[in-house]
């Protein structure tokens, strides 16, 4: 007769509480140790996040959610939203306004912002010189 697994004790915190702790951390950017106690101990929340990152659960979930939302027309892939997102994420670099141009240089894109807020932002591709190596191409 095959031997089954040992019975385990039930978890102290539900996975939902741990996932809510992960959501709070990624949304606010607060340190792990400042996580409210009702989400569980911060080591448990962080451990669940890392385990799911390693096995690819988060990337698969995101891909499936984006594909479903895109198929239903719920996602608008607009350039102005992308620019706003990048600028918002880089707001800590507010004293270095040229930093975004430095990040864009490696992509081959040129971001031309319009002086008028009503006009859309345009992106053009810039092809590098043949003898010029970008940061992505360096060994």
PDB file of N, CA and C in Angstrom, residues 21-128:
ATOM      1  N   UNK A  21      -0.888  41.428   0.905  1.00  0.00           N
ATOM      2  CA  UNK A  21       0.346  42.043   1.382  1.00  0.00           C
ATOM      3  C   UNK A  21       1.315  42.314   0.239  1.00  0.00           C
ATOM      4  N   UNK A  22       1.402  41.384  -0.709  1.00  0.00           N
ATOM      5  CA  UNK A  22       2.258  41.581  -1.888  1.00  0.00           C
ATOM      6  C   UNK A  22       1.732  42.745  -2.715  1.00  0.00           C
ATOM      7  N   UNK A  23       0.419  42.781  -2.926  1.00  0.00           N
ATOM      8  CA  UNK A  23      -0.186  43.869  -3.706  1.00  0.00           C
ATOM      9  C   UNK A  23       0.089  45.220  -3.051  1.00  0.00           C
ATOM     10  N   UNK A  24      -0.060  45.282  -1.731  1.00  0.00           N
ATOM     11  CA  UNK A  24       0.184  46.533  -1.026  1.00  0.00           C
ATOM     12  C   UNK A  24       1.639  46.971  -1.187  1.00  0.00           C
ATOM     13  N   UNK A  25       2.545  46.027  -1.066  1.00  0.00           N
ATOM     14  CA  UNK A  25       3.973  46.351  -1.164  1.00  0.00           C
ATOM     15  C   UNK A  25       4.334  46.854  -2.556  1.00  0.00           C
ATOM     16  N   UNK A  26       3.830  46.193  -3.602  1.00  0.00           N
ATOM     17  CA  UNK A  26       4.166  46.619  -4.961  1.00  0.00           C
ATOM     18  C   UNK A  26       3.461  47.916  -5.336  1.00  0.00           C
ATOM     19  N   UNK A  27       2.285  48.154  -4.770  1.00  0.00           N
ATOM     20  CA  UNK A  27       1.541  49.370  -5.090  1.00  0.00           C
ATOM     21  C   UNK A  27       2.136  50.589  -4.392  1.00  0.00           C
ATOM     22  N   UNK A  28       2.533  50.454  -3.127  1.00  0.00           N
ATOM     23  CA  UNK A  28       3.003  51.608  -2.362  1.00  0.00           C
ATOM     24  C   UNK A  28       4.518  51.762  -2.378  1.00  0.00           C
ATOM     25  N   UNK A  29       5.242  50.664  -2.540  1.00  0.00           N
ATOM     26  CA  UNK A  29       6.696  50.736  -2.493  1.00  0.00           C
ATOM     27  C   UNK A  29       7.245  50.864  -1.078  1.00  0.00           C
ATOM     28  N   UNK A  30       6.398  50.655  -0.080  1.00  0.00           N
ATOM     29  CA  UNK A  30       6.831  50.764   1.318  1.00  0.00           C
ATOM     30  C   UNK A  30       7.761  49.605   1.668  1.00  0.00           C
ATOM     31  N   UNK A  31       8.641  49.793   2.638  1.00  0.00           N
ATOM     32  CA  UNK A  31       9.526  48.697   3.045  1.00  0.00           C
ATOM     33  C   UNK A  31       8.739  47.495   3.561  1.00  0.00           C
ATOM     34  N   UNK A  32       9.328  46.312   3.404  1.00  0.00           N
ATOM     35  CA  UNK A  32       8.656  45.085   3.823  1.00  0.00           C
ATOM     36  C   UNK A  32       8.315  45.106   5.303  1.00  0.00           C
ATOM     37  N   UNK A  33       9.190  45.647   6.110  1.00  0.00           N
ATOM     38  CA  UNK A  33       8.969  45.628   7.560  1.00  0.00           C
ATOM     39  C   UNK A  33       7.818  46.533   7.988  1.00  0.00           C
ATOM     40  N   UNK A  34       7.369  47.430   7.114  1.00  0.00           N
ATOM     41  CA  UNK A  34       6.247  48.315   7.441  1.00  0.00           C
ATOM     42  C   UNK A  34       4.910  47.725   7.025  1.00  0.00           C
ATOM     43  N   UNK A  35       4.895  46.471   6.655  1.00  0.00           N
ATOM     44  CA  UNK A  35       3.656  45.830   6.231  1.00  0.00           C
ATOM     45  C   UNK A  35       2.739  45.648   7.439  1.00  0.00           C
ATOM     46  N   UNK A  36       1.453  45.978   7.312  1.00  0.00           N
ATOM     47  CA  UNK A  36       0.543  45.799   8.456  1.00  0.00           C
ATOM     48  C   UNK A  36       0.489  44.344   8.906  1.00  0.00           C
ATOM     49  N   UNK A  37       0.251  44.151  10.180  1.00  0.00           N
ATOM     50  CA  UNK A  37       0.266  42.806  10.765  1.00  0.00           C
ATOM     51  C   UNK A  37      -0.845  41.915  10.230  1.00  0.00           C
ATOM     52  N   UNK A  38      -1.949  42.494   9.763  1.00  0.00           N
ATOM     53  CA  UNK A  38      -3.043  41.642   9.292  1.00  0.00           C
ATOM     54  C   UNK A  38      -2.719  40.935   7.978  1.00  0.00           C
ATOM     55  N   UNK A  39      -1.617  41.312   7.316  1.00  0.00           N
ATOM     56  CA  UNK A  39      -1.180  40.585   6.122  1.00  0.00           C
ATOM     57  C   UNK A  39      -0.306  39.397   6.479  1.00  0.00           C
ATOM     58  N   UNK A  40       0.106  39.305   7.699  1.00  0.00           N
ATOM     59  CA  UNK A  40       1.020  38.250   8.115  1.00  0.00           C
ATOM     60  C   UNK A  40       2.399  38.829   8.334  1.00  0.00           C
ATOM     61  N   UNK A  41       3.314  37.984   8.762  1.00  0.00           N
ATOM     62  CA  UNK A  41       4.683  38.444   8.961  1.00  0.00           C
ATOM     63  C   UNK A  41       5.299  38.770   7.611  1.00  0.00           C
ATOM     64  N   UNK A  42       6.141  39.795   7.586  1.00  0.00           N
ATOM     65  CA  UNK A  42       6.688  40.245   6.318  1.00  0.00           C
ATOM     66  C   UNK A  42       7.544  39.168   5.665  1.00  0.00           C
ATOM     67  N   UNK A  43       8.176  38.298   6.460  1.00  0.00           N
ATOM     68  CA  UNK A  43       8.976  37.218   5.884  1.00  0.00           C
ATOM     69  C   UNK A  43       8.098  36.244   5.101  1.00  0.00           C
ATOM     70  N   UNK A  44       6.891  35.998   5.596  1.00  0.00           N
ATOM     71  CA  UNK A  44       5.971  35.093   4.897  1.00  0.00           C
ATOM     72  C   UNK A  44       5.492  35.709   3.591  1.00  0.00           C
ATOM     73  N   UNK A  45       5.177  37.000   3.627  1.00  0.00           N
ATOM     74  CA  UNK A  45       4.704  37.693   2.425  1.00  0.00           C
ATOM     75  C   UNK A  45       5.815  37.715   1.378  1.00  0.00           C
ATOM     76  N   UNK A  46       7.027  38.082   1.803  1.00  0.00           N
ATOM     77  CA  UNK A  46       8.157  38.135   0.881  1.00  0.00           C
ATOM     78  C   UNK A  46       8.497  36.745   0.349  1.00  0.00           C
ATOM     79  N   UNK A  47       8.441  35.742   1.207  1.00  0.00           N
ATOM     80  CA  UNK A  47       8.740  34.371   0.774  1.00  0.00           C
ATOM     81  C   UNK A  47       7.778  33.889  -0.295  1.00  0.00           C
ATOM     82  N   UNK A  48       6.485  34.186  -0.138  1.00  0.00           N
ATOM     83  CA  UNK A  48       5.509  33.806  -1.160  1.00  0.00           C
ATOM     84  C   UNK A  48       5.792  34.530  -2.469  1.00  0.00           C
ATOM     85  N   UNK A  49       6.107  35.816  -2.390  1.00  0.00           N
ATOM     86  CA  UNK A  49       6.429  36.583  -3.598  1.00  0.00           C
ATOM     87  C   UNK A  49       7.614  35.968  -4.330  1.00  0.00           C
ATOM     88  N   UNK A  50       8.688  35.679  -3.622  1.00  0.00           N
ATOM     89  CA  UNK A  50       9.896  35.131  -4.254  1.00  0.00           C
ATOM     90  C   UNK A  50       9.655  33.738  -4.830  1.00  0.00           C
ATOM     91  N   UNK A  51       8.920  32.890  -4.114  1.00  0.00           N
ATOM     92  CA  UNK A  51       8.637  31.544  -4.638  1.00  0.00           C
ATOM     93  C   UNK A  51       7.847  31.629  -5.931  1.00  0.00           C
ATOM     94  N   UNK A  52       6.866  32.506  -5.971  1.00  0.00           N
ATOM     95  CA  UNK A  52       6.036  32.634  -7.179  1.00  0.00           C
ATOM     96  C   UNK A  52       6.790  33.318  -8.311  1.00  0.00           C
ATOM     97  N   UNK A  53       7.754  34.174  -7.984  1.00  0.00           N
ATOM     98  CA  UNK A  53       8.592  34.765  -9.027  1.00  0.00           C
ATOM     99  C   UNK A  53       9.491  33.707  -9.649  1.00  0.00           C
ATOM    100  N   UNK A  54      10.075  32.872  -8.815  1.00  0.00           N
ATOM    101  CA  UNK A  54      10.999  31.850  -9.307  1.00  0.00           C
ATOM    102  C   UNK A  54      10.312  30.827 -10.196  1.00  0.00           C
ATOM    103  N   UNK A  55       9.089  30.420  -9.839  1.00  0.00           N
ATOM    104  CA  UNK A  55       8.429  29.406 -10.664  1.00  0.00           C
ATOM    105  C   UNK A  55       7.638  30.007 -11.826  1.00  0.00           C
ATOM    106  N   UNK A  56       7.634  31.336 -11.968  1.00  0.00           N
ATOM    107  CA  UNK A  56       7.017  31.984 -13.124  1.00  0.00           C
ATOM    108  C   UNK A  56       5.522  32.211 -13.016  1.00  0.00           C
ATOM    109  N   UNK A  57       4.957  32.052 -11.838  1.00  0.00           N
ATOM    110  CA  UNK A  57       3.511  32.218 -11.673  1.00  0.00           C
ATOM    111  C   UNK A  57       3.067  33.637 -11.987  1.00  0.00           C
ATOM    112  N   UNK A  58       3.809  34.639 -11.494  1.00  0.00           N
ATOM    113  CA  UNK A  58       3.394  36.027 -11.701  1.00  0.00           C
ATOM    114  C   UNK A  58       3.459  36.401 -13.172  1.00  0.00           C
ATOM    115  N   UNK A  59       4.512  36.012 -13.878  1.00  0.00           N
ATOM    116  CA  UNK A  59       4.615  36.384 -15.292  1.00  0.00           C
ATOM    117  C   UNK A  59       3.537  35.698 -16.122  1.00  0.00           C
ATOM    118  N   UNK A  60       3.233  34.426 -15.819  1.00  0.00           N
ATOM    119  CA  UNK A  60       2.152  33.741 -16.544  1.00  0.00           C
ATOM    120  C   UNK A  60       0.803  34.397 -16.271  1.00  0.00           C
ATOM    121  N   UNK A  61       0.560  34.756 -15.024  1.00  0.00           N
ATOM    122  CA  UNK A  61      -0.706  35.402 -14.671  1.00  0.00           C
ATOM    123  C   UNK A  61      -0.850  36.740 -15.380  1.00  0.00           C
ATOM    124  N   UNK A  62       0.213  37.538 -15.380  1.00  0.00           N
ATOM    125  CA  UNK A  62       0.164  38.836 -16.038  1.00  0.00           C
ATOM    126  C   UNK A  62      -0.075  38.682 -17.531  1.00  0.00           C
ATOM    127  N   UNK A  63       0.619  37.741 -18.164  1.00  0.00           N
ATOM    128  CA  UNK A  63       0.445  37.518 -19.599  1.00  0.00           C
ATOM    129  C   UNK A  63      -0.984  37.110 -19.924  1.00  0.00           C
ATOM    130  N   UNK A  64      -1.545  36.212 -19.134  1.00  0.00           N
ATOM    131  CA  UNK A  64      -2.920  35.766 -19.384  1.00  0.00           C
ATOM    132  C   UNK A  64      -3.928  36.880 -19.147  1.00  0.00           C
ATOM    133  N   UNK A  65      -3.737  37.660 -18.099  1.00  0.00           N
ATOM    134  CA  UNK A  65      -4.654  38.766 -17.834  1.00  0.00           C
ATOM    135  C   UNK A  65      -4.584  39.823 -18.930  1.00  0.00           C
ATOM    136  N   UNK A  66      -3.369  40.151 -19.386  1.00  0.00           N
ATOM    137  CA  UNK A  66      -3.223  41.140 -20.450  1.00  0.00           C
ATOM    138  C   UNK A  66      -3.814  40.637 -21.755  1.00  0.00           C
ATOM    139  N   UNK A  67      -3.607  39.361 -22.069  1.00  0.00           N
ATOM    140  CA  UNK A  67      -4.157  38.810 -23.308  1.00  0.00           C
ATOM    141  C   UNK A  67      -5.683  38.835 -23.279  1.00  0.00           C
ATOM    142  N   UNK A  68      -6.265  38.470 -22.143  1.00  0.00           N
ATOM    143  CA  UNK A  68      -7.723  38.492 -22.028  1.00  0.00           C
ATOM    144  C   UNK A  68      -8.287  39.897 -22.121  1.00  0.00           C
ATOM    145  N   UNK A  69      -7.637  40.850 -21.455  1.00  0.00           N
ATOM    146  CA  UNK A  69      -8.111  42.235 -21.498  1.00  0.00           C
ATOM    147  C   UNK A  69      -7.919  42.835 -22.883  1.00  0.00           C
ATOM    148  N   UNK A  70      -6.824  42.486 -23.552  1.00  0.00           N
ATOM    149  CA  UNK A  70      -6.579  42.994 -24.901  1.00  0.00           C
ATOM    150  C   UNK A  70      -7.591  42.418 -25.884  1.00  0.00           C
ATOM    151  N   UNK A  71      -7.949  41.152 -25.723  1.00  0.00           N
ATOM    152  CA  UNK A  71      -8.935  40.529 -26.615  1.00  0.00           C
ATOM    153  C   UNK A  71     -10.310  41.177 -26.451  1.00  0.00           C
ATOM    154  N   UNK A  72     -10.627  41.623 -25.260  1.00  0.00           N
ATOM    155  CA  UNK A  72     -11.916  42.288 -25.027  1.00  0.00           C
ATOM    156  C   UNK A  72     -11.857  43.780 -25.308  1.00  0.00           C
ATOM    157  N   UNK A  73     -10.697  44.292 -25.706  1.00  0.00           N
ATOM    158  CA  UNK A  73     -10.569  45.711 -26.022  1.00  0.00           C
ATOM    159  C   UNK A  73     -10.489  46.612 -24.804  1.00  0.00           C
ATOM    160  N   UNK A  74     -10.054  46.074 -23.688  1.00  0.00           N
ATOM    161  CA  UNK A  74      -9.980  46.864 -22.461  1.00  0.00           C
ATOM    162  C   UNK A  74      -8.643  47.572 -22.292  1.00  0.00           C
ATOM    163  N   UNK A  75      -7.664  47.224 -23.125  1.00  0.00           N
ATOM    164  CA  UNK A  75      -6.341  47.832 -23.020  1.00  0.00           C
ATOM    165  C   UNK A  75      -6.122  48.733 -24.222  1.00  0.00           C
ATOM    166  N   UNK A  76      -5.735  49.964 -23.954  1.00  0.00           N
ATOM    167  CA  UNK A  76      -5.363  50.892 -25.014  1.00  0.00           C
ATOM    168  C   UNK A  76      -3.860  51.090 -24.911  1.00  0.00           C
ATOM    169  N   UNK A  77      -3.162  50.607 -25.901  1.00  0.00           N
ATOM    170  CA  UNK A  77      -1.712  50.716 -25.887  1.00  0.00           C
ATOM    171  C   UNK A  77      -1.334  52.047 -26.537  1.00  0.00           C
ATOM    172  N   UNK A  78      -1.505  53.130 -25.823  1.00  0.00           N
ATOM    173  CA  UNK A  78      -1.228  54.460 -26.353  1.00  0.00           C
ATOM    174  C   UNK A  78       0.156  54.918 -25.907  1.00  0.00           C
ATOM    175  N   UNK A  79       0.813  55.635 -26.793  1.00  0.00           N
ATOM    176  CA  UNK A  79       2.160  56.104 -26.510  1.00  0.00           C
ATOM    177  C   UNK A  79       2.173  57.137 -25.396  1.00  0.00           C
ATOM    178  N   UNK A  80       1.167  58.001 -25.359  1.00  0.00           N
ATOM    179  CA  UNK A  80       1.167  59.019 -24.317  1.00  0.00           C
ATOM    180  C   UNK A  80       1.018  58.394 -22.930  1.00  0.00           C
ATOM    181  N   UNK A  81       0.283  57.285 -22.827  1.00  0.00           N
ATOM    182  CA  UNK A  81       0.165  56.586 -21.544  1.00  0.00           C
ATOM    183  C   UNK A  81       1.501  55.948 -21.161  1.00  0.00           C
ATOM    184  N   UNK A  82       2.202  55.398 -22.160  1.00  0.00           N
ATOM    185  CA  UNK A  82       3.505  54.803 -21.887  1.00  0.00           C
ATOM    186  C   UNK A  82       4.479  55.861 -21.398  1.00  0.00           C
ATOM    187  N   UNK A  83       4.471  57.005 -22.061  1.00  0.00           N
ATOM    188  CA  UNK A  83       5.358  58.086 -21.649  1.00  0.00           C
ATOM    189  C   UNK A  83       5.023  58.547 -20.233  1.00  0.00           C
ATOM    190  N   UNK A  84       3.737  58.699 -19.933  1.00  0.00           N
ATOM    191  CA  UNK A  84       3.331  59.125 -18.592  1.00  0.00           C
ATOM    192  C   UNK A  84       3.746  58.090 -17.549  1.00  0.00           C
ATOM    193  N   UNK A  85       3.614  56.809 -17.890  1.00  0.00           N
ATOM    194  CA  UNK A  85       4.000  55.756 -16.964  1.00  0.00           C
ATOM    195  C   UNK A  85       5.500  55.787 -16.691  1.00  0.00           C
ATOM    196  N   UNK A  86       6.291  55.926 -17.751  1.00  0.00           N
ATOM    197  CA  UNK A  86       7.746  55.964 -17.582  1.00  0.00           C
ATOM    198  C   UNK A  86       8.147  57.187 -16.769  1.00  0.00           C
ATOM    199  N   UNK A  87       7.575  58.331 -17.098  1.00  0.00           N
ATOM    200  CA  UNK A  87       7.916  59.544 -16.348  1.00  0.00           C
ATOM    201  C   UNK A  87       7.491  59.432 -14.883  1.00  0.00           C
ATOM    202  N   UNK A  88       6.346  58.831 -14.630  1.00  0.00           N
ATOM    203  CA  UNK A  88       5.886  58.659 -13.250  1.00  0.00           C
ATOM    204  C   UNK A  88       6.821  57.730 -12.481  1.00  0.00           C
ATOM    205  N   UNK A  89       7.244  56.639 -13.126  1.00  0.00           N
ATOM    206  CA  UNK A  89       8.127  55.688 -12.450  1.00  0.00           C
ATOM    207  C   UNK A  89       9.514  56.263 -12.211  1.00  0.00           C
ATOM    208  N   UNK A  90       9.899  57.233 -13.012  1.00  0.00           N
ATOM    209  CA  UNK A  90      11.228  57.822 -12.868  1.00  0.00           C
ATOM    210  C   UNK A  90      11.187  59.153 -12.130  1.00  0.00           C
ATOM    211  N   UNK A  91      10.105  59.415 -11.392  1.00  0.00           N
ATOM    212  CA  UNK A  91       9.987  60.718 -10.745  1.00  0.00           C
ATOM    213  C   UNK A  91      11.039  60.937  -9.667  1.00  0.00           C
ATOM    214  N   UNK A  92      11.641  59.868  -9.187  1.00  0.00           N
ATOM    215  CA  UNK A  92      12.711  60.043  -8.204  1.00  0.00           C
ATOM    216  C   UNK A  92      13.942  60.691  -8.828  1.00  0.00           C
ATOM    217  N   UNK A  93      13.991  60.686 -10.146  1.00  0.00           N
ATOM    218  CA  UNK A  93      15.117  61.303 -10.844  1.00  0.00           C
ATOM    219  C   UNK A  93      14.772  62.733 -11.258  1.00  0.00           C
ATOM    220  N   UNK A  94      13.943  63.421 -10.481  1.00  0.00           N
ATOM    221  CA  UNK A  94      13.441  64.725 -10.880  1.00  0.00           C
ATOM    222  C   UNK A  94      14.537  65.780 -11.004  1.00  0.00           C
ATOM    223  N   UNK A  95      15.644  65.603 -10.348  1.00  0.00           N
ATOM    224  CA  UNK A  95      16.716  66.576 -10.441  1.00  0.00           C
ATOM    225  C   UNK A  95      17.660  66.257 -11.599  1.00  0.00           C
ATOM    226  N   UNK A  96      17.354  65.213 -12.337  1.00  0.00           N
ATOM    227  CA  UNK A  96      18.133  64.846 -13.522  1.00  0.00           C
ATOM    228  C   UNK A  96      17.170  64.706 -14.700  1.00  0.00           C
ATOM    229  N   UNK A  97      16.677  65.807 -15.277  1.00  0.00           N
ATOM    230  CA  UNK A  97      15.655  65.716 -16.321  1.00  0.00           C
ATOM    231  C   UNK A  97      16.133  65.037 -17.597  1.00  0.00           C
ATOM    232  N   UNK A  98      17.418  64.970 -17.834  1.00  0.00           N
ATOM    233  CA  UNK A  98      17.911  64.331 -19.051  1.00  0.00           C
ATOM    234  C   UNK A  98      18.027  62.820 -18.910  1.00  0.00           C
ATOM    235  N   UNK A  99      17.693  62.280 -17.752  1.00  0.00           N
ATOM    236  CA  UNK A  99      17.844  60.840 -17.525  1.00  0.00           C
ATOM    237  C   UNK A  99      16.959  60.022 -18.453  1.00  0.00           C
ATOM    238  N   UNK A 100      15.739  60.499 -18.735  1.00  0.00           N
ATOM    239  CA  UNK A 100      14.848  59.756 -19.625  1.00  0.00           C
ATOM    240  C   UNK A 100      15.442  59.664 -21.020  1.00  0.00           C
ATOM    241  N   UNK A 101      16.068  60.744 -21.487  1.00  0.00           N
ATOM    242  CA  UNK A 101      16.704  60.703 -22.802  1.00  0.00           C
ATOM    243  C   UNK A 101      17.825  59.674 -22.823  1.00  0.00           C
ATOM    244  N   UNK A 102      18.541  59.544 -21.701  1.00  0.00           N
ATOM    245  CA  UNK A 102      19.596  58.540 -21.616  1.00  0.00           C
ATOM    246  C   UNK A 102      19.047  57.130 -21.686  1.00  0.00           C
ATOM    247  N   UNK A 103      17.903  56.888 -21.045  1.00  0.00           N
ATOM    248  CA  UNK A 103      17.279  55.570 -21.110  1.00  0.00           C
ATOM    249  C   UNK A 103      16.758  55.289 -22.515  1.00  0.00           C
ATOM    250  N   UNK A 104      16.231  56.314 -23.174  1.00  0.00           N
ATOM    251  CA  UNK A 104      15.666  56.133 -24.513  1.00  0.00           C
ATOM    252  C   UNK A 104      16.767  55.904 -25.551  1.00  0.00           C
ATOM    253  N   UNK A 105      17.985  56.384 -25.286  1.00  0.00           N
ATOM    254  CA  UNK A 105      19.058  56.280 -26.269  1.00  0.00           C
ATOM    255  C   UNK A 105      19.372  54.830 -26.614  1.00  0.00           C
ATOM    256  N   UNK A 106      19.335  53.943 -25.650  1.00  0.00           N
ATOM    257  CA  UNK A 106      19.642  52.545 -25.899  1.00  0.00           C
ATOM    258  C   UNK A 106      18.565  51.811 -26.669  1.00  0.00           C
ATOM    259  N   UNK A 107      17.379  52.400 -26.781  1.00  0.00           N
ATOM    260  CA  UNK A 107      16.279  51.722 -27.463  1.00  0.00           C
ATOM    261  C   UNK A 107      16.207  52.054 -28.937  1.00  0.00           C
ATOM    262  N   UNK A 108      16.873  53.118 -29.378  1.00  0.00           N
ATOM    263  CA  UNK A 108      16.772  53.532 -30.773  1.00  0.00           C
ATOM    264  C   UNK A 108      15.539  54.371 -31.041  1.00  0.00           C
ATOM    265  N   UNK A 109      14.844  54.809 -29.996  1.00  0.00           N
ATOM    266  CA  UNK A 109      13.658  55.648 -30.156  1.00  0.00           C
ATOM    267  C   UNK A 109      14.000  57.080 -29.786  1.00  0.00           C
ATOM    268  N   UNK A 110      13.336  58.016 -30.442  1.00  0.00           N
ATOM    269  CA  UNK A 110      13.519  59.426 -30.144  1.00  0.00           C
ATOM    270  C   UNK A 110      12.175  59.972 -29.712  1.00  0.00           C
ATOM    271  N   UNK A 111      12.078  60.479 -28.504  1.00  0.00           N
ATOM    272  CA  UNK A 111      10.822  60.966 -27.953  1.00  0.00           C
ATOM    273  C   UNK A 111      10.734  62.463 -28.194  1.00  0.00           C
ATOM    274  N   UNK A 112       9.833  62.872 -29.082  1.00  0.00           N
ATOM    275  CA  UNK A 112       9.609  64.283 -29.375  1.00  0.00           C
ATOM    276  C   UNK A 112       8.324  64.708 -28.696  1.00  0.00           C
ATOM    277  N   UNK A 113       8.450  65.534 -27.667  1.00  0.00           N
ATOM    278  CA  UNK A 113       7.247  65.988 -26.977  1.00  0.00           C
ATOM    279  C   UNK A 113       6.770  67.277 -27.609  1.00  0.00           C
ATOM    280  N   UNK A 114       5.492  67.395 -27.746  1.00  0.00           N
ATOM    281  CA  UNK A 114       4.883  68.564 -28.341  1.00  0.00           C
ATOM    282  C   UNK A 114       4.806  69.678 -27.305  1.00  0.00           C
ATOM    283  N   UNK A 115       5.020  70.950 -27.707  1.00  0.00           N
ATOM    284  CA  UNK A 115       4.904  72.036 -26.738  1.00  0.00           C
ATOM    285  C   UNK A 115       3.464  72.289 -26.309  1.00  0.00           C
ATOM    286  N   UNK A 116       2.498  71.804 -27.096  1.00  0.00           N
ATOM    287  CA  UNK A 116       1.091  72.006 -26.770  1.00  0.00           C
ATOM    288  C   UNK A 116       0.516  70.720 -26.201  1.00  0.00           C
ATOM    289  N   UNK A 117      -0.205  70.791 -25.073  1.00  0.00           N
ATOM    290  CA  UNK A 117      -0.731  69.566 -24.459  1.00  0.00           C
ATOM    291  C   UNK A 117      -1.804  68.872 -25.290  1.00  0.00           C
ATOM    292  N   UNK A 118      -2.430  69.589 -26.236  1.00  0.00           N
ATOM    293  CA  UNK A 118      -3.481  68.978 -27.053  1.00  0.00           C
ATOM    294  C   UNK A 118      -2.923  68.096 -28.160  1.00  0.00           C
ATOM    295  N   UNK A 119      -1.683  68.355 -28.559  1.00  0.00           N
ATOM    296  CA  UNK A 119      -1.087  67.580 -29.642  1.00  0.00           C
ATOM    297  C   UNK A 119      -0.473  66.302 -29.085  1.00  0.00           C
ATOM    298  N   UNK A 120      -0.581  65.196 -29.825  1.00  0.00           N
ATOM    299  CA  UNK A 120      -0.020  63.932 -29.323  1.00  0.00           C
ATOM    300  C   UNK A 120       1.501  63.930 -29.371  1.00  0.00           C
ATOM    301  N   UNK A 121       2.065  63.096 -28.573  1.00  0.00           N
ATOM    302  CA  UNK A 121       3.506  62.897 -28.563  1.00  0.00           C
ATOM    303  C   UNK A 121       3.867  61.937 -29.685  1.00  0.00           C
ATOM    304  N   UNK A 122       4.976  62.195 -30.343  1.00  0.00           N
ATOM    305  CA  UNK A 122       5.371  61.308 -31.432  1.00  0.00           C
ATOM    306  C   UNK A 122       6.683  60.621 -31.084  1.00  0.00           C
ATOM    307  N   UNK A 123       6.837  59.431 -31.612  1.00  0.00           N
ATOM    308  CA  UNK A 123       8.065  58.674 -31.424  1.00  0.00           C
ATOM    309  C   UNK A 123       8.599  58.318 -32.792  1.00  0.00           C
ATOM    310  N   UNK A 124       9.867  58.575 -33.002  1.00  0.00           N
ATOM    311  CA  UNK A 124      10.507  58.198 -34.251  1.00  0.00           C
ATOM    312  C   UNK A 124      11.666  57.279 -33.923  1.00  0.00           C
ATOM    313  N   UNK A 125      11.980  56.406 -34.857  1.00  0.00           N
ATOM    314  CA  UNK A 125      13.116  55.516 -34.635  1.00  0.00           C
ATOM    315  C   UNK A 125      14.372  56.179 -35.161  1.00  0.00           C
ATOM    316  N   UNK A 126      15.430  55.979 -34.448  1.00  0.00           N
ATOM    317  CA  UNK A 126      16.718  56.524 -34.830  1.00  0.00           C
ATOM    318  C   UNK A 126      17.654  55.353 -35.029  1.00  0.00           C
ATOM    319  N   UNK A 127      18.215  55.233 -36.214  1.00  0.00           N
ATOM    320  CA  UNK A 127      19.145  54.131 -36.453  1.00  0.00           C
ATOM    321  C   UNK A 127      20.552  54.601 -36.106  1.00  0.00           C
ATOM    322  N   UNK A 128      21.270  53.855 -35.279  1.00  0.00           N
ATOM    323  CA  UNK A 128      22.622  54.255 -34.901  1.00  0.00           C
ATOM    324  C   UNK A 128      23.591  54.078 -36.066  1.00  0.00           C
TER     325      UNK A 128
END
